[in-house]
């Protein structure tokens, strides 16, 4: 199971104001068998606002890197 392979270090709700219709969901993980850490940033963008929301997703990624000092992140979701 994944619980034997990963530790959830922290969940974070980004402070993005009214930029997104559905706020991105951020998790920071560590692998139990190595020193590898990484993030997952999930977003379901609004189809009619996909371009500005994806532009703002770059800011969310930058915030993730700053907060966790970790450039390794998987951006995932429905980007429309």
mmCIF file of N, CA and C in Angstrom:
data_model
loop_
_atom_site.group_PDB
_atom_site.id
_atom_site.type_symbol
_atom_site.label_atom_id
_atom_site.label_comp_id
_atom_site.label_asym_id
_atom_site.label_seq_id
_atom_site.Cartn_x
_atom_site.Cartn_y
_atom_site.Cartn_z
ATOM 1 N N UNK A 1 0.840 -1.184 0.000
ATOM 2 C CA UNK A 1 0.000 0.000 0.000
ATOM 3 C C UNK A 1 0.881 1.242 0.000
ATOM 4 N N UNK A 2 0.334 2.358 -0.450
ATOM 5 C CA UNK A 2 1.088 3.615 -0.494
ATOM 6 C C UNK A 2 1.447 4.124 0.898
ATOM 7 N N UNK A 3 0.673 3.759 1.904
ATOM 8 C CA UNK A 3 0.970 4.219 3.262
ATOM 9 C C UNK A 3 2.284 3.648 3.768
ATOM 10 N N UNK A 4 2.711 2.539 3.204
ATOM 11 C CA UNK A 4 3.984 1.964 3.625
ATOM 12 C C UNK A 4 5.148 2.578 2.861
ATOM 13 N N UNK A 5 4.877 3.368 1.834
ATOM 14 C CA UNK A 5 5.928 3.929 0.995
ATOM 15 C C UNK A 5 6.104 5.440 1.122
ATOM 16 N N UNK A 6 5.048 6.134 1.555
ATOM 17 C CA UNK A 6 5.093 7.606 1.614
ATOM 18 C C UNK A 6 4.643 8.124 2.970
ATOM 19 N N UNK A 7 5.227 9.238 3.370
ATOM 20 C CA UNK A 7 4.767 9.994 4.540
ATOM 21 C C UNK A 7 4.219 11.323 4.057
ATOM 22 N N UNK A 8 3.041 11.671 4.497
ATOM 23 C CA UNK A 8 2.508 12.999 4.229
ATOM 24 C C UNK A 8 3.114 13.945 5.256
ATOM 25 N N UNK A 9 3.903 14.898 4.788
ATOM 26 C CA UNK A 9 4.559 15.839 5.684
ATOM 27 C C UNK A 9 3.611 16.965 6.050
ATOM 28 N N UNK A 10 2.933 17.519 5.053
ATOM 29 C CA UNK A 10 2.078 18.673 5.323
ATOM 30 C C UNK A 10 1.076 18.871 4.189
ATOM 31 N N UNK A 11 -0.123 19.265 4.574
ATOM 32 C CA UNK A 11 -1.137 19.747 3.632
ATOM 33 C C UNK A 11 -1.132 21.256 3.705
ATOM 34 N N UNK A 12 -1.356 21.890 2.602
ATOM 35 C CA UNK A 12 -1.385 23.350 2.604
ATOM 36 C C UNK A 12 -2.473 23.843 1.676
ATOM 37 N N UNK A 13 -3.271 24.750 2.178
ATOM 38 C CA UNK A 13 -4.217 25.469 1.347
ATOM 39 C C UNK A 13 -3.553 26.777 0.958
ATOM 40 N N UNK A 14 -3.355 27.001 -0.326
ATOM 41 C CA UNK A 14 -2.681 28.240 -0.721
ATOM 42 C C UNK A 14 -3.560 29.451 -0.451
ATOM 43 N N UNK A 15 -2.923 30.560 -0.176
ATOM 44 C CA UNK A 15 -3.629 31.822 0.011
ATOM 45 C C UNK A 15 -3.605 32.553 -1.323
ATOM 46 N N UNK A 16 -4.582 32.242 -2.170
ATOM 47 C CA UNK A 16 -4.585 32.795 -3.527
ATOM 48 C C UNK A 16 -5.688 33.817 -3.741
ATOM 49 N N UNK A 17 -6.388 34.182 -2.702
ATOM 50 C CA UNK A 17 -7.466 35.147 -2.868
ATOM 51 C C UNK A 17 -8.573 34.572 -3.733
ATOM 52 N N UNK A 18 -9.061 35.359 -4.655
ATOM 53 C CA UNK A 18 -10.164 34.928 -5.524
ATOM 54 C C UNK A 18 -9.655 34.529 -6.906
ATOM 55 N N UNK A 19 -8.404 34.132 -6.994
ATOM 56 C CA UNK A 19 -7.813 33.807 -8.296
ATOM 57 C C UNK A 19 -8.434 32.569 -8.919
ATOM 58 N N UNK A 20 -8.755 31.578 -8.099
ATOM 59 C CA UNK A 20 -9.249 30.293 -8.594
ATOM 60 C C UNK A 20 -10.695 30.076 -8.182
ATOM 61 N N UNK A 21 -11.459 29.453 -9.062
ATOM 62 C CA UNK A 21 -12.807 29.059 -8.665
ATOM 63 C C UNK A 21 -12.734 27.915 -7.660
ATOM 64 N N UNK A 22 -11.810 26.985 -7.887
ATOM 65 C CA UNK A 22 -11.537 25.872 -6.961
ATOM 66 C C UNK A 22 -10.065 25.975 -6.571
ATOM 67 N N UNK A 23 -9.789 26.217 -5.313
ATOM 68 C CA UNK A 23 -8.414 26.402 -4.855
ATOM 69 C C UNK A 23 -7.564 25.159 -5.138
ATOM 70 N N UNK A 24 -6.301 25.346 -5.511
ATOM 71 C CA UNK A 24 -5.401 24.207 -5.659
ATOM 72 C C UNK A 24 -5.210 23.512 -4.310
ATOM 73 N N UNK A 25 -4.881 22.232 -4.369
ATOM 74 C CA UNK A 25 -4.656 21.430 -3.171
ATOM 75 C C UNK A 25 -3.193 21.012 -3.172
ATOM 76 N N UNK A 26 -2.472 21.356 -2.119
ATOM 77 C CA UNK A 26 -1.031 21.128 -2.082
ATOM 78 C C UNK A 26 -0.685 20.143 -0.971
ATOM 79 N N UNK A 27 0.135 19.143 -1.306
ATOM 80 C CA UNK A 27 0.659 18.196 -0.328
ATOM 81 C C UNK A 27 2.170 18.103 -0.496
ATOM 82 N N UNK A 28 2.859 17.931 0.620
ATOM 83 C CA UNK A 28 4.304 17.722 0.599
ATOM 84 C C UNK A 28 4.564 16.334 1.174
ATOM 85 N N UNK A 29 5.325 15.520 0.446
ATOM 86 C CA UNK A 29 5.522 14.103 0.755
ATOM 87 C C UNK A 29 6.994 13.788 0.943
ATOM 88 N N UNK A 30 7.252 12.694 1.654
ATOM 89 C CA UNK A 30 8.593 12.115 1.695
ATOM 90 C C UNK A 30 8.463 10.613 1.463
ATOM 91 N N UNK A 31 9.445 10.073 0.758
ATOM 92 C CA UNK A 31 9.500 8.634 0.543
ATOM 93 C C UNK A 31 10.130 7.992 1.770
ATOM 94 N N UNK A 32 9.543 6.907 2.259
ATOM 95 C CA UNK A 32 10.060 6.261 3.463
ATOM 96 C C UNK A 32 11.392 5.558 3.224
ATOM 97 N N UNK A 33 11.622 5.078 2.025
ATOM 98 C CA UNK A 33 12.821 4.285 1.769
ATOM 99 C C UNK A 33 14.024 5.131 1.330
ATOM 100 N N UNK A 34 13.807 6.411 1.045
ATOM 101 C CA UNK A 34 14.891 7.297 0.610
ATOM 102 C C UNK A 34 14.701 8.665 1.247
ATOM 103 N N UNK A 35 15.583 9.567 0.931
ATOM 104 C CA UNK A 35 15.458 10.939 1.438
ATOM 105 C C UNK A 35 14.701 11.834 0.462
ATOM 106 N N UNK A 36 14.047 11.257 -0.502
ATOM 107 C CA UNK A 36 13.349 12.022 -1.531
ATOM 108 C C UNK A 36 12.095 12.674 -0.956
ATOM 109 N N UNK A 37 11.942 13.969 -1.261
ATOM 110 C CA UNK A 37 10.710 14.687 -0.935
ATOM 111 C C UNK A 37 10.168 15.289 -2.229
ATOM 112 N N UNK A 38 8.877 15.501 -2.252
ATOM 113 C CA UNK A 38 8.251 16.109 -3.430
ATOM 114 C C UNK A 38 6.874 16.598 -3.046
ATOM 115 N N UNK A 39 6.322 17.413 -3.909
ATOM 116 C CA UNK A 39 4.988 17.935 -3.686
ATOM 117 C C UNK A 39 4.032 17.487 -4.762
ATOM 118 N N UNK A 40 2.771 17.519 -4.429
ATOM 119 C CA UNK A 40 1.719 17.362 -5.421
ATOM 120 C C UNK A 40 0.827 18.598 -5.313
ATOM 121 N N UNK A 41 0.523 19.170 -6.455
ATOM 122 C CA UNK A 41 -0.335 20.349 -6.513
ATOM 123 C C UNK A 41 -1.465 20.013 -7.473
ATOM 124 N N UNK A 42 -2.650 19.858 -6.924
ATOM 125 C CA UNK A 42 -3.806 19.480 -7.719
ATOM 126 C C UNK A 42 -4.697 20.679 -7.996
ATOM 127 N N UNK A 43 -5.184 20.754 -9.220
ATOM 128 C CA UNK A 43 -6.063 21.860 -9.612
ATOM 129 C C UNK A 43 -7.112 21.358 -10.593
ATOM 130 N N UNK A 44 -8.341 21.739 -10.363
ATOM 131 C CA UNK A 44 -9.415 21.546 -11.336
ATOM 132 C C UNK A 44 -9.817 22.946 -11.776
ATOM 133 N N UNK A 45 -9.332 23.336 -12.955
ATOM 134 C CA UNK A 45 -9.582 24.704 -13.406
ATOM 135 C C UNK A 45 -10.966 24.851 -14.031
ATOM 136 N N UNK A 46 -11.477 26.038 -13.933
ATOM 137 C CA UNK A 46 -12.758 26.382 -14.551
ATOM 138 C C UNK A 46 -12.522 26.513 -16.055
ATOM 139 N N UNK A 47 -13.292 25.826 -16.897
ATOM 140 C CA UNK A 47 -13.035 25.857 -18.337
ATOM 141 C C UNK A 47 -12.975 27.260 -18.927
ATOM 142 N N UNK A 48 -13.842 28.148 -18.485
ATOM 143 C CA UNK A 48 -13.860 29.497 -19.058
ATOM 144 C C UNK A 48 -12.769 30.394 -18.487
ATOM 145 N N UNK A 49 -12.056 29.900 -17.465
ATOM 146 C CA UNK A 49 -10.981 30.687 -16.849
ATOM 147 C C UNK A 49 -9.671 29.906 -16.828
ATOM 148 N N UNK A 50 -9.562 28.902 -17.690
ATOM 149 C CA UNK A 50 -8.387 28.018 -17.653
ATOM 150 C C UNK A 50 -7.074 28.779 -17.855
ATOM 151 N N UNK A 51 -7.028 29.695 -18.802
ATOM 152 C CA UNK A 51 -5.767 30.390 -19.096
ATOM 153 C C UNK A 51 -5.300 31.224 -17.896
ATOM 154 N N UNK A 52 -6.132 32.105 -17.326
ATOM 155 C CA UNK A 52 -5.638 32.856 -16.169
ATOM 156 C C UNK A 52 -5.371 31.977 -14.943
ATOM 157 N N UNK A 53 -6.143 30.903 -14.765
ATOM 158 C CA UNK A 53 -5.898 30.021 -13.632
ATOM 159 C C UNK A 53 -4.575 29.273 -13.804
ATOM 160 N N UNK A 54 -4.257 28.857 -15.018
ATOM 161 C CA UNK A 54 -2.964 28.189 -15.243
ATOM 162 C C UNK A 54 -1.805 29.168 -15.087
ATOM 163 N N UNK A 55 -2.003 30.407 -15.491
ATOM 164 C CA UNK A 55 -0.980 31.423 -15.248
ATOM 165 C C UNK A 55 -0.737 31.581 -13.744
ATOM 166 N N UNK A 56 -1.812 31.599 -12.972
ATOM 167 C CA UNK A 56 -1.698 31.753 -11.517
ATOM 168 C C UNK A 56 -1.126 30.498 -10.856
ATOM 169 N N UNK A 57 -1.264 29.348 -11.510
ATOM 170 C CA UNK A 57 -0.709 28.114 -10.959
ATOM 171 C C UNK A 57 0.811 28.193 -10.853
ATOM 172 N N UNK A 58 1.438 28.943 -11.734
ATOM 173 C CA UNK A 58 2.886 29.158 -11.640
ATOM 174 C C UNK A 58 3.235 29.851 -10.322
ATOM 175 N N UNK A 59 2.401 30.790 -9.884
ATOM 176 C CA UNK A 59 2.626 31.460 -8.602
ATOM 177 C C UNK A 59 2.447 30.483 -7.434
ATOM 178 N N UNK A 60 1.479 29.581 -7.556
ATOM 179 C CA UNK A 60 1.266 28.567 -6.520
ATOM 180 C C UNK A 60 2.495 27.664 -6.420
ATOM 181 N N UNK A 61 3.034 27.258 -7.570
ATOM 182 C CA UNK A 61 4.255 26.447 -7.575
ATOM 183 C C UNK A 61 5.407 27.217 -6.922
ATOM 184 N N UNK A 62 5.589 28.474 -7.292
ATOM 185 C CA UNK A 62 6.664 29.286 -6.705
ATOM 186 C C UNK A 62 6.502 29.386 -5.188
ATOM 187 N N UNK A 63 5.268 29.545 -4.723
ATOM 188 C CA UNK A 63 4.993 29.597 -3.288
ATOM 189 C C UNK A 63 5.351 28.266 -2.634
ATOM 190 N N UNK A 64 5.016 27.153 -3.291
ATOM 191 C CA UNK A 64 5.372 25.826 -2.778
ATOM 192 C C UNK A 64 6.890 25.718 -2.605
ATOM 193 N N UNK A 65 7.647 26.105 -3.632
ATOM 194 C CA UNK A 65 9.111 26.019 -3.585
ATOM 195 C C UNK A 65 9.654 26.861 -2.432
ATOM 196 N N UNK A 66 9.114 28.057 -2.252
ATOM 197 C CA UNK A 66 9.563 28.943 -1.174
ATOM 198 C C UNK A 66 9.240 28.360 0.200
ATOM 199 N N UNK A 67 8.027 27.894 0.386
ATOM 200 C CA UNK A 67 7.601 27.402 1.701
ATOM 201 C C UNK A 67 8.297 26.109 2.115
ATOM 202 N N UNK A 68 8.522 25.216 1.149
ATOM 203 C CA UNK A 68 9.062 23.899 1.480
ATOM 204 C C UNK A 68 10.529 23.728 1.069
ATOM 205 N N UNK A 69 11.119 24.720 0.446
ATOM 206 C CA UNK A 69 12.509 24.632 -0.048
ATOM 207 C C UNK A 69 12.707 23.364 -0.870
ATOM 208 N N UNK A 70 11.752 23.097 -1.738
ATOM 209 C CA UNK A 70 11.765 21.863 -2.532
ATOM 210 C C UNK A 70 11.209 22.161 -3.927
ATOM 211 N N UNK A 71 12.040 22.076 -4.973
ATOM 212 C CA UNK A 71 11.561 22.361 -6.326
ATOM 213 C C UNK A 71 10.853 21.183 -6.989
ATOM 214 N N UNK A 72 10.832 20.030 -6.316
ATOM 215 C CA UNK A 72 10.229 18.826 -6.901
ATOM 216 C C UNK A 72 8.734 18.791 -6.637
ATOM 217 N N UNK A 73 7.957 18.978 -7.686
ATOM 218 C CA UNK A 73 6.509 18.949 -7.528
ATOM 219 C C UNK A 73 5.853 18.416 -8.783
ATOM 220 N N UNK A 74 4.760 17.711 -8.583
ATOM 221 C CA UNK A 74 3.950 17.203 -9.688
ATOM 222 C C UNK A 74 2.693 18.068 -9.738
ATOM 223 N N UNK A 75 2.475 18.728 -10.873
ATOM 224 C CA UNK A 75 1.255 19.503 -11.091
ATOM 225 C C UNK A 75 0.270 18.569 -11.771
ATOM 226 N N UNK A 76 -0.909 18.438 -11.206
ATOM 227 C CA UNK A 76 -1.858 17.460 -11.739
ATOM 228 C C UNK A 76 -3.277 17.996 -11.639
ATOM 229 N N UNK A 77 -4.129 17.422 -12.438
ATOM 230 C CA UNK A 77 -5.538 17.783 -12.359
ATOM 231 C C UNK A 77 -6.169 17.924 -13.725
ATOM 232 N N UNK A 78 -7.310 18.598 -13.729
ATOM 233 C CA UNK A 78 -8.064 18.863 -14.945
ATOM 234 C C UNK A 78 -7.806 20.314 -15.312
ATOM 235 N N UNK A 79 -6.898 20.516 -16.264
ATOM 236 C CA UNK A 79 -6.498 21.868 -16.631
ATOM 237 C C UNK A 79 -7.375 22.468 -17.737
ATOM 238 N N UNK A 80 -8.329 21.691 -18.217
ATOM 239 C CA UNK A 80 -9.259 22.130 -19.263
ATOM 240 C C UNK A 80 -8.539 22.742 -20.424
#
